[in-house]
JSON list of C-alpha atoms in Angstrom, two decimals:
[
{"chain": "A", "resi": 1, "resn": "MET", "atom": "CA", "xyz": [-0.22, 0.21, 0.05]},
{"chain": "A", "resi": 2, "resn": "PRO", "atom": "CA", "xyz": [2.14, 2.81, -1.02]},
{"chain": "A", "resi": 3, "resn": "TRP", "atom": "CA", "xyz": [-1.09, 5.62, -0.92]},
{"chain": "A", "resi": 4, "resn": "TYR", "atom": "CA", "xyz": [-2.15, 6.96, 2.14]},
{"chain": "A", "resi": 5, "resn": "SER", "atom": "CA", "xyz": [-5.26, 9.15, 2.70]},
{"chain": "A", "resi": 6, "resn": "GLU", "atom": "CA", "xyz": [-6.86, 11.47, 5.78]},
{"chain": "A", "resi": 7, "resn": "TYR", "atom": "CA", "xyz": [-10.57, 11.99, 5.17]},
{"chain": "A", "resi": 8, "resn": "SER", "atom": "CA", "xyz": [-12.53, 14.39, 7.36]},
{"chain": "A", "resi": 9, "resn": "SER", "atom": "CA", "xyz": [-16.20, 12.96, 9.37]},
{"chain": "A", "resi": 10, "resn": "ALA", "atom": "CA", "xyz": [-18.22, 14.65, 6.26]},
{"chain": "A", "resi": 11, "resn": "GLY", "atom": "CA", "xyz": [-16.16, 12.57, 4.35]},
{"chain": "A", "resi": 12, "resn": "ASP", "atom": "CA", "xyz": [-13.80, 14.80, 2.81]},
{"chain": "A", "resi": 13, "resn": "LEU", "atom": "CA", "xyz": [-10.76, 14.95, 1.77]},
{"chain": "A", "resi": 14, "resn": "LEU", "atom": "CA", "xyz": [-7.63, 16.18, 3.84]},
{"chain": "A", "resi": 15, "resn": "TRP", "atom": "CA", "xyz": [-4.72, 15.05, 2.71]},
{"chain": "A", "resi": 16, "resn": "SER", "atom": "CA", "xyz": [-3.22, 12.44, 0.36]},
{"chain": "A", "resi": 17, "resn": "ALA", "atom": "CA", "xyz": [0.51, 11.09, 0.07]},
{"chain": "A", "resi": 18, "resn": "GLN", "atom": "CA", "xyz": [2.15, 8.34, -1.74]},
{"chain": "A", "resi": 19, "resn": "PHE", "atom": "CA", "xyz": [4.73, 6.89, -0.55]},
{"chain": "A", "resi": 20, "resn": "GLY", "atom": "CA", "xyz": [7.48, 4.96, -3.27]},
{"chain": "A", "resi": 21, "resn": "VAL", "atom": "CA", "xyz": [6.63, 4.39, -7.11]},
{"chain": "A", "resi": 22, "resn": "ILE", "atom": "CA", "xyz": [3.75, 2.31, -7.91]},
{"chain": "A", "resi": 23, "resn": "GLY", "atom": "CA", "xyz": [5.14, -0.82, -9.80]},
{"chain": "A", "resi": 24, "resn": "GLU", "atom": "CA", "xyz": [6.40, -4.17, -9.90]},
{"chain": "A", "resi": 25, "resn": "ASN", "atom": "CA", "xyz": [8.99, -3.57, -6.81]},
{"chain": "A", "resi": 26, "resn": "TYR", "atom": "CA", "xyz": [7.03, -1.50, -5.15]},
{"chain": "A", "resi": 27, "resn": "ASN", "atom": "CA", "xyz": [7.28, -0.09, -0.84]},
{"chain": "A", "resi": 28, "resn": "GLU", "atom": "CA", "xyz": [4.64, -1.52, 0.91]},
{"chain": "A", "resi": 29, "resn": "ALA", "atom": "CA", "xyz": [3.44, -0.68, 4.14]},
{"chain": "A", "resi": 30, "resn": "TYR", "atom": "CA", "xyz": [0.79, -3.09, 7.24]},
{"chain": "A", "resi": 31, "resn": "ARG", "atom": "CA", "xyz": [-0.94, 0.29, 8.64]},
{"chain": "A", "resi": 32, "resn": "ILE", "atom": "CA", "xyz": [-0.73, 4.07, 9.48]},
{"chain": "A", "resi": 33, "resn": "LEU", "atom": "CA", "xyz": [-0.31, 5.35, 12.59]},
{"chain": "A", "resi": 34, "resn": "ARG", "atom": "CA", "xyz": [-0.51, 9.22, 12.62]},
{"chain": "A", "resi": 35, "resn": "PHE", "atom": "CA", "xyz": [-0.15, 10.41, 16.03]},
{"chain": "A", "resi": 36, "resn": "ASN", "atom": "CA", "xyz": [1.24, 15.00, 17.94]},
{"chain": "A", "resi": 37, "resn": "TRP", "atom": "CA", "xyz": [5.26, 14.20, 18.98]},
{"chain": "A", "resi": 38, "resn": "THR", "atom": "CA", "xyz": [7.50, 16.94, 19.70]},
{"chain": "A", "resi": 39, "resn": "GLY", "atom": "CA", "xyz": [10.90, 17.48, 18.06]},
{"chain": "A", "resi": 40, "resn": "GLU", "atom": "CA", "xyz": [13.61, 17.68, 20.13]},
{"chain": "A", "resi": 41, "resn": "PRO", "atom": "CA", "xyz": [16.63, 17.90, 17.40]},
{"chain": "A", "resi": 42, "resn": "THR", "atom": "CA", "xyz": [20.07, 17.16, 19.43]},
{"chain": "A", "resi": 43, "resn": "TRP", "atom": "CA", "xyz": [21.64, 19.67, 17.26]},
{"chain": "A", "resi": 44, "resn": "SER", "atom": "CA", "xyz": [21.83, 23.67, 17.63]},
{"chain": "A", "resi": 45, "resn": "PRO", "atom": "CA", "xyz": [19.71, 26.41, 15.71]},
{"chain": "A", "resi": 46, "resn": "SER", "atom": "CA", "xyz": [20.71, 27.84, 13.29]},
{"chain": "A", "resi": 47, "resn": "MET", "atom": "CA", "xyz": [21.60, 31.82, 12.75]},
{"chain": "A", "resi": 48, "resn": "SER", "atom": "CA", "xyz": [22.45, 33.80, 9.83]},
{"chain": "A", "resi": 49, "resn": "LEU", "atom": "CA", "xyz": [22.67, 37.71, 10.78]},
{"chain": "A", "resi": 50, "resn": "ILE", "atom": "CA", "xyz": [22.90, 40.32, 7.44]},
{"chain": "A", "resi": 51, "resn": "GLN", "atom": "CA", "xyz": [24.47, 43.46, 8.06]},
{"chain": "A", "resi": 52, "resn": "SER", "atom": "CA", "xyz": [24.62, 46.64, 5.48]},
{"chain": "A", "resi": 53, "resn": "SER", "atom": "CA", "xyz": [27.45, 48.76, 5.50]},
{"chain": "A", "resi": 54, "resn": "SER", "atom": "CA", "xyz": [25.52, 52.11, 5.40]},
{"chain": "A", "resi": 55, "resn": "SER", "atom": "CA", "xyz": [22.89, 51.22, 7.50]},
{"chain": "A", "resi": 56, "resn": "SER", "atom": "CA", "xyz": [22.26, 50.51, 11.27]},
{"chain": "A", "resi": 57, "resn": "ILE", "atom": "CA", "xyz": [20.22, 48.04, 10.99]},
{"chain": "A", "resi": 58, "resn": "ILE", "atom": "CA", "xyz": [20.75, 43.47, 10.96]},
{"chain": "A", "resi": 59, "resn": "SER", "atom": "CA", "xyz": [18.81, 41.23, 10.02]},
{"chain": "A", "resi": 60, "resn": "ILE", "atom": "CA", "xyz": [18.96, 38.06, 11.34]},
{"chain": "A", "resi": 61, "resn": "TYR", "atom": "CA", "xyz": [17.75, 34.67, 10.54]},
{"chain": "A", "resi": 62, "resn": "VAL", "atom": "CA", "xyz": [17.08, 32.08, 12.49]},
{"chain": "A", "resi": 63, "resn": "SER", "atom": "CA", "xyz": [14.90, 28.15, 12.24]},
{"chain": "A", "resi": 64, "resn": "TRP", "atom": "CA", "xyz": [15.82, 25.00, 14.69]},
{"chain": "A", "resi": 65, "resn": "ASN", "atom": "CA", "xyz": [14.72, 22.48, 11.53]},
{"chain": "A", "resi": 66, "resn": "GLY", "atom": "CA", "xyz": [13.49, 19.39, 13.47]},
{"chain": "A", "resi": 67, "resn": "ASP", "atom": "CA", "xyz": [12.39, 21.11, 16.16]},
{"chain": "A", "resi": 68, "resn": "THR", "atom": "CA", "xyz": [8.85, 21.62, 17.52]},
{"chain": "A", "resi": 69, "resn": "ARG", "atom": "CA", "xyz": [9.04, 23.66, 21.42]},
{"chain": "A", "resi": 70, "resn": "THR", "atom": "CA", "xyz": [10.20, 27.01, 20.20]},
{"chain": "A", "resi": 71, "resn": "GLU", "atom": "CA", "xyz": [7.47, 29.94, 20.50]},
{"chain": "A", "resi": 72, "resn": "ARG", "atom": "CA", "xyz": [10.16, 32.44, 21.57]},
{"chain": "A", "resi": 73, "resn": "TRP", "atom": "CA", "xyz": [13.71, 33.59, 19.89]},
{"chain": "A", "resi": 74, "resn": "GLU", "atom": "CA", "xyz": [15.44, 35.80, 21.99]},
{"chain": "A", "resi": 75, "resn": "LEU", "atom": "CA", "xyz": [18.79, 38.52, 20.79]},
{"chain": "A", "resi": 76, "resn": "LEU", "atom": "CA", "xyz": [21.16, 38.15, 22.78]},
{"chain": "A", "resi": 77, "resn": "GLY", "atom": "CA", "xyz": [24.17, 40.44, 22.42]},
{"chain": "A", "resi": 78, "resn": "ALA", "atom": "CA", "xyz": [27.98, 39.97, 23.97]},
{"chain": "A", "resi": 79, "resn": "SER", "atom": "CA", "xyz": [31.43, 41.92, 23.51]},
{"chain": "A", "resi": 80, "resn": "ASP", "atom": "CA", "xyz": [32.83, 38.87, 22.77]},
{"chain": "A", "resi": 81, "resn": "SER", "atom": "CA", "xyz": [32.80, 35.12, 21.04]},
{"chain": "A", "resi": 82, "resn": "SER", "atom": "CA", "xyz": [32.40, 33.60, 23.75]},
{"chain": "A", "resi": 83, "resn": "GLY", "atom": "CA", "xyz": [29.53, 35.37, 25.43]},
{"chain": "A", "resi": 84, "resn": "SER", "atom": "CA", "xyz": [30.22, 35.01, 29.24]},
{"chain": "A", "resi": 85, "resn": "ASP", "atom": "CA", "xyz": [29.11, 38.88, 28.96]},
{"chain": "A", "resi": 86, "resn": "ALA", "atom": "CA", "xyz": [25.67, 38.15, 27.27]},
{"chain": "A", "resi": 87, "resn": "VAL", "atom": "CA", "xyz": [22.33, 40.46, 26.82]},
{"chain": "A", "resi": 88, "resn": "SER", "atom": "CA", "xyz": [19.59, 39.65, 26.42]},
{"chain": "A", "resi": 89, "resn": "LEU", "atom": "CA", "xyz": [18.61, 41.84, 23.28]},
{"chain": "A", "resi": 90, "resn": "TYR", "atom": "CA", "xyz": [14.57, 41.64, 21.90]},
{"chain": "A", "resi": 91, "resn": "ASN", "atom": "CA", "xyz": [12.66, 38.80, 22.66]},
{"chain": "A", "resi": 92, "resn": "GLN", "atom": "CA", "xyz": [10.69, 37.47, 19.55]},
{"chain": "A", "resi": 93, "resn": "SER", "atom": "CA", "xyz": [7.38, 35.39, 19.16]},
{"chain": "A", "resi": 94, "resn": "ARG", "atom": "CA", "xyz": [8.63, 32.36, 16.40]},
{"chain": "A", "resi": 95, "resn": "THR", "atom": "CA", "xyz": [6.13, 32.77, 13.06]},
{"chain": "A", "resi": 96, "resn": "GLY", "atom": "CA", "xyz": [7.06, 29.21, 11.27]},
{"chain": "A", "resi": 97, "resn": "PHE", "atom": "CA", "xyz": [10.20, 27.57, 10.00]},
{"chain": "A", "resi": 98, "resn": "GLU", "atom": "CA", "xyz": [12.21, 29.87, 9.60]},
{"chain": "A", "resi": 99, "resn": "THR", "atom": "CA", "xyz": [11.99, 33.96, 12.04]},
{"chain": "A", "resi": 100, "resn": "THR", "atom": "CA", "xyz": [13.37, 37.15, 11.09]},
{"chain": "A", "resi": 101, "resn": "ILE", "atom": "CA", "xyz": [14.34, 39.41, 13.70]},
{"chain": "A", "resi": 102, "resn": "THR", "atom": "CA", "xyz": [15.45, 43.20, 13.07]},
{"chain": "A", "resi": 103, "resn": "PHE", "atom": "CA", "xyz": [17.57, 45.21, 15.51]},
{"chain": "A", "resi": 104, "resn": "ASN", "atom": "CA", "xyz": [18.27, 49.03, 15.28]},
{"chain": "A", "resi": 105, "resn": "THR", "atom": "CA", "xyz": [22.79, 48.62, 16.81]},
{"chain": "A", "resi": 106, "resn": "ALA", "atom": "CA", "xyz": [22.49, 51.95, 17.40]},
{"chain": "A", "resi": 107, "resn": "VAL", "atom": "CA", "xyz": [20.79, 52.06, 20.12]},
{"chain": "A", "resi": 108, "resn": "ASN", "atom": "CA", "xyz": [21.62, 48.43, 21.44]},
{"chain": "A", "resi": 109, "resn": "SER", "atom": "CA", "xyz": [25.95, 48.09, 20.11]},
{"chain": "A", "resi": 110, "resn": "TYR", "atom": "CA", "xyz": [27.56, 45.03, 20.30]},
{"chain": "A", "resi": 111, "resn": "GLY", "atom": "CA", "xyz": [30.14, 43.41, 18.23]},
{"chain": "A", "resi": 112, "resn": "TYR", "atom": "CA", "xyz": [28.37, 39.46, 18.20]},
{"chain": "A", "resi": 113, "resn": "TYR", "atom": "CA", "xyz": [25.29, 38.34, 18.68]},
{"chain": "A", "resi": 114, "resn": "ALA", "atom": "CA", "xyz": [23.60, 35.04, 18.82]},
{"chain": "A", "resi": 115, "resn": "VAL", "atom": "CA", "xyz": [19.50, 34.15, 19.39]},
{"chain": "A", "resi": 116, "resn": "ARG", "atom": "CA", "xyz": [18.43, 31.23, 22.24]},
{"chain": "A", "resi": 117, "resn": "ALA", "atom": "CA", "xyz": [15.44, 29.24, 22.02]},
{"chain": "A", "resi": 118, "resn": "LEU", "atom": "CA", "xyz": [12.40, 29.81, 24.48]},
{"chain": "A", "resi": 119, "resn": "SER", "atom": "CA", "xyz": [9.43, 26.97, 25.05]},
{"chain": "A", "resi": 120, "resn": "ALA", "atom": "CA", "xyz": [5.77, 28.27, 26.34]},
{"chain": "A", "resi": 121, "resn": "ASP", "atom": "CA", "xyz": [7.26, 28.43, 29.72]},
{"chain": "A", "resi": 122, "resn": "HIS", "atom": "CA", "xyz": [10.25, 30.04, 29.18]},
{"chain": "A", "resi": 123, "resn": "THR", "atom": "CA", "xyz": [12.64, 27.70, 29.10]},
{"chain": "A", "resi": 124, "resn": "HIS", "atom": "CA", "xyz": [16.19, 28.14, 27.46]},
{"chain": "A", "resi": 125, "resn": "LEU", "atom": "CA", "xyz": [15.96, 25.21, 24.66]},
{"chain": "A", "resi": 126, "resn": "GLY", "atom": "CA", "xyz": [19.36, 25.67, 22.78]},
{"chain": "A", "resi": 127, "resn": "VAL", "atom": "CA", "xyz": [21.95, 28.44, 22.06]},
{"chain": "A", "resi": 128, "resn": "THR", "atom": "CA", "xyz": [23.25, 29.45, 18.01]},
{"chain": "A", "resi": 129, "resn": "GLU", "atom": "CA", "xyz": [27.32, 30.45, 17.87]},
{"chain": "A", "resi": 130, "resn": "PHE", "atom": "CA", "xyz": [27.88, 33.73, 18.50]},
{"chain": "A", "resi": 131, "resn": "THR", "atom": "CA", "xyz": [28.69, 35.69, 15.45]},
{"chain": "A", "resi": 132, "resn": "THR", "atom": "CA", "xyz": [30.35, 39.03, 14.54]},
{"chain": "A", "resi": 133, "resn": "SER", "atom": "CA", "xyz": [28.51, 41.79, 12.58]},
{"chain": "A", "resi": 134, "resn": "SER", "atom": "CA", "xyz": [31.46, 43.36, 11.78]},
{"chain": "A", "resi": 135, "resn": "GLN", "atom": "CA", "xyz": [31.62, 42.90, 8.72]},
{"chain": "A", "resi": 136, "resn": "ASN", "atom": "CA", "xyz": [29.48, 43.79, 5.89]},
{"chain": "A", "resi": 137, "resn": "GLY", "atom": "CA", "xyz": [27.02, 41.80, 4.93]},
{"chain": "A", "resi": 138, "resn": "ALA", "atom": "CA", "xyz": [28.10, 39.23, 7.10]},
{"chain": "A", "resi": 139, "resn": "VAL", "atom": "CA", "xyz": [27.10, 36.13, 8.10]},
{"chain": "A", "resi": 140, "resn": "GLY", "atom": "CA", "xyz": [27.12, 33.40, 10.53]},
{"chain": "A", "resi": 141, "resn": "ARG", "atom": "CA", "xyz": [27.60, 29.74, 10.53]},
{"chain": "A", "resi": 142, "resn": "GLY", "atom": "CA", "xyz": [29.17, 28.41, 7.49]},
{"chain": "A", "resi": 143, "resn": "GLY", "atom": "CA", "xyz": [29.52, 32.41, 5.35]},
{"chain": "A", "resi": 144, "resn": "ARG", "atom": "CA", "xyz": [27.24, 32.44, 1.93]},
{"chain": "A", "resi": 145, "resn": "ARG", "atom": "CA", "xyz": [27.03, 28.68, 1.00]},
{"chain": "A", "resi": 146, "resn": "SER", "atom": "CA", "xyz": [24.78, 28.56, 4.58]},
{"chain": "A", "resi": 147, "resn": "LEU", "atom": "CA", "xyz": [22.95, 31.55, 3.71]},
{"chain": "A", "resi": 148, "resn": "ALA", "atom": "CA", "xyz": [22.01, 30.80, 0.15]},
{"chain": "A", "resi": 149, "resn": "LEU", "atom": "CA", "xyz": [21.45, 26.69, 1.45]},
{"chain": "A", "resi": 150, "resn": "MET", "atom": "CA", "xyz": [19.14, 28.30, 3.75]},
{"chain": "A", "resi": 151, "resn": "VAL", "atom": "CA", "xyz": [17.30, 30.27, 1.00]},
{"chain": "A", "resi": 152, "resn": "LEU", "atom": "CA", "xyz": [17.63, 27.33, -0.67]},
{"chain": "A", "resi": 153, "resn": "GLY", "atom": "CA", "xyz": [15.22, 25.47, 1.48]},
{"chain": "A", "resi": 154, "resn": "ILE", "atom": "CA", "xyz": [13.43, 27.61, 1.96]},
{"chain": "A", "resi": 155, "resn": "VAL", "atom": "CA", "xyz": [12.13, 27.87, -1.31]},
{"chain": "A", "resi": 156, "resn": "ILE", "atom": "CA", "xyz": [11.83, 23.84, -2.09]},
{"chain": "A", "resi": 157, "resn": "GLY", "atom": "CA", "xyz": [9.85, 23.98, 1.42]},
{"chain": "A", "resi": 158, "resn": "LEU", "atom": "CA", "xyz": [7.27, 26.82, -0.16]},
{"chain": "A", "resi": 159, "resn": "TRP", "atom": "CA", "xyz": [7.05, 24.47, -3.92]},
{"chain": "A", "resi": 160, "resn": "ALA", "atom": "CA", "xyz": [5.88, 21.20, -1.46]},
{"chain": "A", "resi": 161, "resn": "ILE", "atom": "CA", "xyz": [2.78, 22.61, 0.40]}
]
């Protein structure tokens, strides 16, 4: 049975999916179980930070693939990459797979930034690495290649919907 569907109590199709290719050697499944689950990734959240040399505004793109518990993102600022003197700068609700945080560094300027994931009860779930904002168009966690892959992933995700 390589296809699955779910119907409402009124008989309307809610969703349908195909698993594998229909043919001589197709995949089979005896049953499909559907239930609520909690995603708790063992890796840290990811962020990309972009600051223009002509503006004091930074844009931070943060996501945590596999996580289902994050409700809010907390922006942290620090004077060095260790984050030992980190202070909370801003707190924003999660807005889907990727959240964009826009911050004016003219108000509170720090050399390094990170983002911390918070649950509904404000438990700290994970934190990104501290990334410098001193470069024109600086991007954290892997440079421009990470940003390109993140954007590509979002485009593919939107296309799949």
